[in-house]
Coordinates of C-alpha atoms in Angstrom, one line a residue:
X10 CA 0.4 0.2 -0.1
X11 CA 1.4 3.6 -0.4
X12 CA 2.1 5.4 2.3
X13 CA 0.5 8.9 2.5
X14 CA 3.0 11.8 2.1
X15 CA 2.5 13.9 5.1
X16 CA 4.1 17.4 5.1
X17 CA 4.6 19.3 8.0
X18 CA 5.5 23.1 8.5
X19 CA 6.4 25.1 10.8
X20 CA 8.5 28.0 11.9
X21 CA 8.8 29.2 15.8
X22 CA 9.1 28.2 18.8
X23 CA 4.5 27.7 19.5
X24 CA 4.5 25.9 16.2
X25 CA 6.7 23.1 17.4
X26 CA 5.6 22.9 21.0
X27 CA 2.3 21.8 20.1
X28 CA 3.1 20.4 16.6
X29 CA 5.7 17.8 18.2
X30 CA 3.9 15.3 19.6
X31 CA 1.9 15.1 16.7
X32 CA 4.4 14.4 14.1
X33 CA 6.4 11.7 16.7
X34 CA 3.0 10.6 16.6
X35 CA 2.9 10.0 13.0
X36 CA 6.2 8.6 12.9
X37 CA 4.8 5.7 14.2
X38 CA 2.3 4.9 12.0
X39 CA 2.9 2.9 9.0
X40 CA 0.4 4.4 6.9
X41 CA 2.2 7.2 7.0
X42 CA 4.9 8.6 5.5
X43 CA 5.7 12.0 7.9
X44 CA 8.1 15.1 6.2
X45 CA 8.6 18.2 8.9
X46 CA 10.0 21.5 7.1
X47 CA 10.9 24.3 9.1
X48 CA 11.4 27.5 7.7
X49 CA 12.7 28.6 11.3
X50 CA 10.6 32.0 11.2
X51 CA 12.4 32.1 15.0
X52 CA 15.9 30.5 14.4
X53 CA 17.5 29.9 18.0
X54 CA 14.0 29.3 20.1
X55 CA 12.7 26.7 17.5
X56 CA 16.3 24.8 17.7
X57 CA 15.9 23.9 21.6
X58 CA 12.2 22.3 21.2
X59 CA 13.6 20.3 17.7
X60 CA 16.5 19.1 20.1
X61 CA 14.3 18.3 23.3
X62 CA 12.1 15.9 21.0
X63 CA 14.7 15.0 18.5
X64 CA 13.2 16.5 15.8
X65 CA 15.7 16.3 12.8
X66 CA 13.4 18.8 10.0
X67 CA 13.7 17.1 6.1
X68 CA 13.8 20.4 5.0
X69 CA 15.1 23.9 6.7
X70 CA 14.2 27.3 5.0
X71 CA 16.2 29.2 7.5
X72 CA 14.7 32.2 6.8
X73 CA 15.3 34.5 9.5
X74 CA 17.2 37.7 10.0
X75 CA 17.2 40.6 12.2
X76 CA 14.1 42.6 12.1
X77 CA 12.8 41.3 10.0
X78 CA 9.5 42.5 8.5
X79 CA 5.9 40.7 8.0
X80 CA 6.3 41.3 4.3
X81 CA 10.0 40.0 4.1
X82 CA 8.9 36.7 6.5
X83 CA 5.7 35.8 3.8
X84 CA 8.1 35.9 1.2
X85 CA 11.1 34.0 1.5
X86 CA 8.5 31.8 2.8
X87 CA 6.5 31.7 -0.1
X88 CA 9.8 31.5 -2.2
X89 CA 11.9 28.5 -0.4
X90 CA 8.4 26.2 0.1
X91 CA 7.3 26.3 -3.4
X92 CA 10.5 24.1 -4.2
X93 CA 9.9 21.8 -1.2
X94 CA 6.6 20.7 -2.4
X95 CA 7.6 20.5 -5.8
X96 CA 10.7 17.7 -4.4
X97 CA 8.3 17.0 -1.9
X98 CA 5.2 15.9 -3.6
X99 CA 2.9 15.1 -0.6
X100 CA -0.7 14.6 -0.5
X101 CA -1.3 16.6 2.6
X102 CA 0.2 20.0 3.8
X103 CA 0.0 20.6 8.0
X104 CA 0.1 24.0 9.1
X105 CA -0.3 25.4 12.5
X106 CA -2.2 27.8 13.9
X107 CA -1.7 31.8 13.0
X108 CA 1.9 32.4 12.2
X109 CA 3.3 34.1 8.8
X110 CA 4.7 30.9 8.5
X111 CA 1.1 29.4 8.6
X112 CA -0.2 31.4 6.2
X113 CA 2.1 31.1 3.5
X114 CA 2.2 27.0 3.6
X115 CA -1.0 27.3 3.1
X116 CA -1.0 29.7 0.2
X117 CA 2.1 27.2 -0.8
X118 CA -0.3 24.9 -1.0
X119 CA -2.7 25.8 -2.5
X120 CA -0.9 27.0 -5.6
X121 CA 0.6 23.8 -6.4
X122 CA -3.2 22.3 -5.7
X123 CA -2.1 20.3 -2.5
X124 CA -4.9 19.8 -0.1
X125 CA -4.3 21.9 3.5
X126 CA -5.3 20.4 7.1
X127 CA -4.9 23.6 9.4
X128 CA -4.1 22.1 13.5
X129 CA -5.4 24.6 16.0
X130 CA -8.4 25.8 13.6
X131 CA -11.3 28.1 14.6
X132 CA -9.7 30.0 16.9
X133 CA -11.2 34.0 16.3
X134 CA -11.0 37.0 18.0
X135 CA -13.5 38.6 15.6
X136 CA -10.6 42.1 15.4
X137 CA -8.6 41.6 12.4
X138 CA -6.1 44.2 14.2
X139 CA -5.3 41.7 17.9
X140 CA -3.8 39.4 17.6
X141 CA -2.1 41.1 14.9
X142 CA -1.0 39.5 12.6
X143 CA -2.5 36.4 13.5
X144 CA -6.1 37.3 13.5
X145 CA -6.0 37.6 9.5
X146 CA -3.5 34.4 9.1
X147 CA -6.5 32.3 10.8
X148 CA -8.9 33.4 8.7
X149 CA -7.0 33.6 5.1
X150 CA -5.4 29.2 5.8
X151 CA -9.5 28.8 7.2
X152 CA -10.5 30.0 3.5
X153 CA -7.6 27.5 1.9
X154 CA -7.8 24.6 4.1
X155 CA -10.0 21.6 3.3
X156 CA -9.6 19.8 6.4
X157 CA -9.6 21.5 10.3
X158 CA -8.6 20.1 13.7
X159 CA -10.4 22.4 16.1
X160 CA -9.1 22.0 19.6
X161 CA -13.0 22.9 20.4
X162 CA -16.6 22.6 20.2
X163 CA -16.8 26.9 19.9
X164 CA -13.6 26.7 17.7
X165 CA -15.9 24.4 15.0
X166 CA -18.7 26.7 15.9
X167 CA -16.7 29.7 14.6
X168 CA -16.3 28.2 11.4
X169 CA -19.3 26.9 10.8
X170 CA -20.6 30.5 11.0
X171 CA -18.0 31.6 8.6
X172 CA -19.7 29.1 5.8
X173 CA -17.3 26.1 6.8
X174 CA -19.0 22.8 5.5
X175 CA -17.7 19.6 6.5
X176 CA -14.2 18.1 7.3
X177 CA -14.4 19.4 10.6
X178 CA -12.9 17.1 13.5
X179 CA -12.6 18.5 17.3
X180 CA -9.5 17.5 18.9
X181 CA -8.3 19.0 21.5
X182 CA -5.7 21.3 21.8
X183 CA -2.4 18.9 21.1
X184 CA -0.5 21.5 23.4
X185 CA -1.6 19.7 26.0
X186 CA -0.2 16.1 25.0
X187 CA 3.5 18.1 25.2
X188 CA 3.1 19.3 28.6
X189 CA 2.1 15.8 29.9
X190 CA 5.0 14.8 28.2
X191 CA 7.5 17.2 29.4
X192 CA 5.8 18.2 32.8
X193 CA 7.1 16.0 35.8
X194 CA 7.5 16.1 39.6
X195 CA 11.3 15.2 39.8
X196 CA 12.4 17.6 37.1
X197 CA 15.7 19.4 37.2
X198 CA 15.7 22.6 35.8
X199 CA 18.5 23.1 33.1
X200 CA 18.5 27.2 34.3
X201 CA 21.0 27.8 37.1
X202 CA 18.6 30.5 38.1
X203 CA 15.6 28.5 38.3
X204 CA 17.5 25.8 40.1
X205 CA 18.3 28.7 42.7
X206 CA 14.7 29.6 43.4
X207 CA 12.6 28.2 46.6
X208 CA 9.2 27.7 45.2
X209 CA 7.9 27.2 48.9
X210 CA 9.0 30.3 50.5
X211 CA 7.8 32.4 47.3
X212 CA 5.3 33.2 45.3
X213 CA 6.4 33.8 42.0
X214 CA 4.5 34.8 38.5
X215 CA 5.4 33.5 35.4
X216 CA 5.7 37.1 33.4
X217 CA 5.1 36.6 29.2
X218 CA 4.5 39.6 26.9
X219 CA 5.5 40.1 23.1
X220 CA 2.4 40.4 21.5
X221 CA 2.7 43.3 18.6
X222 CA -0.4 45.2 19.4
X223 CA 0.9 45.8 22.9
X224 CA 3.8 47.2 21.7
X225 CA 4.5 50.8 22.9
X226 CA 2.8 51.9 26.2
X227 CA 0.5 48.8 26.6
X228 CA 3.7 46.6 27.6
X229 CA 5.0 49.6 29.0
X230 CA 1.7 49.9 31.7
X231 CA 1.9 46.3 32.4
X232 CA 5.6 46.1 33.7
X233 CA 4.9 48.9 35.8
X234 CA 2.0 46.5 37.4
X235 CA 4.5 44.3 37.8
X236 CA 6.8 46.5 39.1
X237 CA 3.9 48.1 41.9
X238 CA 3.2 44.5 43.0
X239 CA 6.5 43.8 43.4
X240 CA 7.0 47.7 45.7
X241 CA 3.9 46.2 47.5
X242 CA 4.3 42.4 48.4
X243 CA 8.2 41.4 49.3
X244 CA 7.3 38.1 48.9
X245 CA 6.3 37.3 45.3
X246 CA 9.1 36.8 42.6
X247 CA 8.5 37.5 39.2
X248 CA 10.4 35.6 36.3
X249 CA 9.7 36.7 32.9
X250 CA 11.8 35.3 30.4
X251 CA 12.0 38.5 27.6
X252 CA 11.5 37.7 24.2
X253 CA 14.3 38.2 21.5
X254 CA 12.2 41.0 19.5
X255 CA 14.5 44.4 20.2
X256 CA 11.1 46.4 21.3
X257 CA 9.9 44.1 24.0
X258 CA 13.6 44.1 25.1
X259 CA 14.6 47.5 25.4
X260 CA 11.1 48.3 27.1
X261 CA 11.4 45.0 29.8
X262 CA 15.1 46.9 30.3
X263 CA 13.7 50.8 30.7
X264 CA 10.9 50.0 33.4
X265 CA 11.8 46.4 35.1
X266 CA 15.9 46.1 35.2
X267 CA 17.2 46.2 38.6
X268 CA 13.9 46.0 40.4
X269 CA 14.1 43.8 43.1
X270 CA 13.4 39.9 42.6
X271 CA 12.4 40.6 39.7
X272 CA 14.4 38.1 36.9
X273 CA 14.5 39.1 33.3
X274 CA 16.1 35.9 32.1
X275 CA 16.5 35.0 28.5
X276 CA 13.2 32.5 26.9
X277 CA 13.7 28.7 28.3
X278 CA 14.0 26.0 26.4
X279 CA 10.2 23.9 26.5
X280 CA 10.8 21.4 29.2
X281 CA 11.8 24.6 31.9
X282 CA 9.2 26.5 30.9
X283 CA 6.3 23.8 31.0
X284 CA 7.9 22.7 34.6
X285 CA 8.4 26.7 35.9
X286 CA 4.7 27.1 34.7
X287 CA 3.9 23.9 37.0
X288 CA 5.9 25.0 39.7
X289 CA 4.1 29.3 39.8
X290 CA 1.7 30.5 41.8
X291 CA 0.2 32.2 38.9
X292 CA 0.6 33.4 35.2
X293 CA 0.4 36.6 33.7
X294 CA 0.7 36.4 30.0
X295 CA -0.3 37.5 26.1
X296 CA 0.5 34.3 24.9
X297 CA -2.1 32.1 23.1
X298 CA -1.0 29.1 24.4
X299 CA -0.1 29.5 28.1
X300 CA -3.6 30.2 28.3
X301 CA -4.2 26.7 27.1
X302 CA -1.3 24.9 29.0
X303 CA -1.7 26.6 32.0
X304 CA -4.7 25.8 33.1
X305 CA -3.7 21.9 32.3
X306 CA -1.6 22.3 35.0
X307 CA -3.6 24.3 37.7
X308 CA -2.4 27.6 37.5
X309 CA -4.4 30.6 37.3
X310 CA -3.5 33.3 34.4
X311 CA -4.6 37.0 34.0
X312 CA -4.3 37.7 30.1
X313 CA -2.9 41.2 29.7
X314 CA -4.7 41.9 26.6
X315 CA -8.3 43.5 25.1
X316 CA -10.0 40.0 23.9
X317 CA -9.3 36.6 23.5
X318 CA -9.9 33.9 20.6
X319 CA -9.4 31.5 24.0
X320 CA -12.9 32.1 25.5
X321 CA -13.3 29.1 26.4
X322 CA -10.5 29.5 29.0
X323 CA -12.4 32.3 30.9
X324 CA -16.0 30.2 30.9
X325 CA -14.3 28.1 32.4
X326 CA -13.0 30.0 35.2
X327 CA -9.5 29.1 34.4
X328 CA -8.5 32.2 32.8
X329 CA -9.6 36.4 32.8
X330 CA -9.1 39.0 31.0
X331 CA -6.9 41.9 32.5
X332 CA -6.5 44.1 29.5
X333 CA -3.2 46.4 29.4
X334 CA -4.0 49.3 32.3
X335 CA -1.3 49.4 34.7
X336 CA -4.5 49.7 37.3
X337 CA -6.7 46.9 36.1
X338 CA -3.5 44.2 35.7
X339 CA -2.4 45.3 39.5
X340 CA -6.1 44.6 40.8
X341 CA -6.7 41.7 39.0
X342 CA -2.7 40.5 40.0
X343 CA -3.4 41.5 43.7
X344 CA -6.6 39.8 44.0
X345 CA -4.9 36.4 43.7
X346 CA -3.0 37.3 45.8
X347 CA -5.3 38.2 48.3
X348 CA -8.0 35.8 48.3
X349 CA -7.5 32.2 48.7
X350 CA -10.9 31.6 47.6
X351 CA -10.6 33.5 44.2
X352 CA -7.8 31.7 43.3
X353 CA -8.9 28.3 44.2
X354 CA -11.4 28.9 42.1
X355 CA -9.4 29.5 38.8
X356 CA -6.7 27.0 40.2
X357 CA -9.6 24.2 40.5
X358 CA -11.7 24.8 37.2
X359 CA -12.3 22.1 34.6
X360 CA -9.4 22.7 31.6
X361 CA -11.5 23.2 28.5
X362 CA -8.6 22.6 26.4
X363 CA -8.1 19.0 25.8
X364 CA -7.0 15.5 27.9
X365 CA -3.8 14.8 26.0
X366 CA -5.1 12.8 23.2
X367 CA -5.3 15.2 20.4
X368 CA -2.4 13.8 18.4
X369 CA -4.2 10.7 18.4
X370 CA -7.5 12.3 17.1
X371 CA -5.8 14.0 14.5
X372 CA -4.1 11.1 13.1
X373 CA -6.7 8.9 13.2
X374 CA -8.9 11.7 11.5
X375 CA -6.5 12.2 8.8
X376 CA -6.7 8.0 8.2
X377 CA -10.4 8.5 8.0
X378 CA -10.2 11.4 5.6
X379 CA -8.3 8.8 3.3
X380 CA -10.2 6.0 4.1
X381 CA -8.0 3.5 6.4
X382 CA -9.7 4.5 9.6
X383 CA -13.3 5.8 11.4
X384 CA -14.0 8.9 12.2
X385 CA -12.8 9.5 15.9
X386 CA -14.8 10.4 18.2
X387 CA -15.3 14.1 19.0
X388 CA -12.8 15.7 22.2
X389 CA -15.5 17.1 24.6
X390 CA -14.2 18.3 28.4

């Protein structure tokens, strides 16, 4: 029997974290011939994830350049993937989420008349400029794709509301598969700072902030709120793995540089990061993936944005929108530091994003679409 050749394309650290368990799962299926192409839209941050999971790409476009623009990223991905798809001739191209790599890969596959499967399909903020450019990347990828692997029922309903019919599967989110693979109680941190922190004596806050729409005043507000919290509560300690973006680094250093008990560190490898999340007290983030990861570890999440394309977490009570105003970020964090019932309510809420078997469902859905397996049962929380 001819194997189904599947080309998986991704370029950033978050994509790699979420596609790794799917790639590993496909390797074990005799019906499939999985190929991996990385664009390296992020280089160093991507490579650490590939190393942890033992993934060796079949194709590496290595497109990253200093201060790269969105137009430059998209152009280089289109040009690089054109040759890859001509050479590999896959039966299906799998893309993930909402990056510039995602949209450009889907568009290249369309130009070659190759079918596209969209992992983490159907997320919507309903504001094309927030998150930017991710929301439009999602929308455009949805118009090209033929198979949709939706983390939640709400994601599927979003697609149906846009007139998409067929090819949709509710699978849960593959990031929960990754969390279960990586987070463990006996883990020893690679990072020397993390090894020095007494997580029993300090309430550790994990901070991540890097969204383009938060550049400028919103980032400054967030950092000022964190500084205010550290000044008021001597038992908290903040760990901030700072994104490589020069804009983010300059803003973080200007407000938080030198502040007591605030650690501005380099981005962490995925295993350090997930195990830090499992041991911290709470999470402040504008990241999308962390809104899914932290609830799986029983950690409250305050979302540093005005809206979220992951409303399931807010509805379930595992996350809350804190916005980007200094006073709001401060007061909502303070409430979780001072109100044990409010904290417990968020920490114990049911995770709406997965059960650790999303990759299995996606693989079965692919096989189902090629007539080789029954349709998988939809994920339900």
